[in-house]
């Protein structure tokens, strides 16, 4: 058995993960890239509104996909390219969630997929102050020319997984996960005619009934409020959370102004198995930064006091990393407990 898998990356039109507008796929056989594919697409009907924030990130607009088939019409081709492969994605909870939610709101069944998350693997195998795709790709020696281009991101994800397997002397996904003491997670097959909708799809469908709704399923951003943000309580981690989630078992602290309240962000963290605290300490493993922070700000110096503290602790050898609010929200948006 060789190092065989397909890396996948989706871009979405809006805050609902079931609104894919682009996908990139990279097929690996024996640790080498052998094939690639990518598509632009219209998101599922009633969930095809393009939010300014998303367009600003990936540059794809409604006009760019106006004459493209919808996701539901393309999925047979996408699924045929994937075949029976293990899927790899950088923050797999999001990309696997895109498949499920987009199929659900399209009224289509979905197959089961074994999958690996290169965010989790990067966290275990590299020592980076940010495990965002550009930082992990740089560590892996993979050129990432245009972040948020689905084809480029899928190729970078593949390169990261190939590098991590090489560093662990693993010749297959099974061998890699065995060497790390992990079990390969699995997203189960589903049939929307029989199985209940996932949480994100339920929220998006429910949102369609609200006056003026666009069906994007996204939480409305709160207006900026001056003053010290309310921390709220630190809830206990969900004992039933899936260990396959990239925040499971992490100790998370928030800094800066978030588009959601910190108490809400803490509840979302606890739901996926994270422990939250209100200040950076020796226990902190993840700092989520608001104020429009992106990973490149780690190099530019546009940081809060807590973020500077994280950099100091990282330099001293503490296993700690920084996430943007966007990365955090993508991780926790309607996350379902993973099965293994």
PDB file of C-alpha atoms in Angstrom, residues 64 170 209 262 308 313:
ATOM      1  CA  UNK A  64     -18.066  34.324 -12.637  1.00  0.00           C
ATOM      2  CA  UNK A 170       5.261   6.447   6.688  1.00  0.00           C
ATOM      3  CA  UNK A 209     -38.140  31.492   6.241  1.00  0.00           C
ATOM      4  CA  UNK A 262     -16.514  35.977  23.409  1.00  0.00           C
ATOM      5  CA  UNK A 308       2.806  39.211  21.290  1.00  0.00           C
ATOM      6  CA  UNK A 313       5.956  31.746  24.559  1.00  0.00           C
TER       7      UNK A 313
END
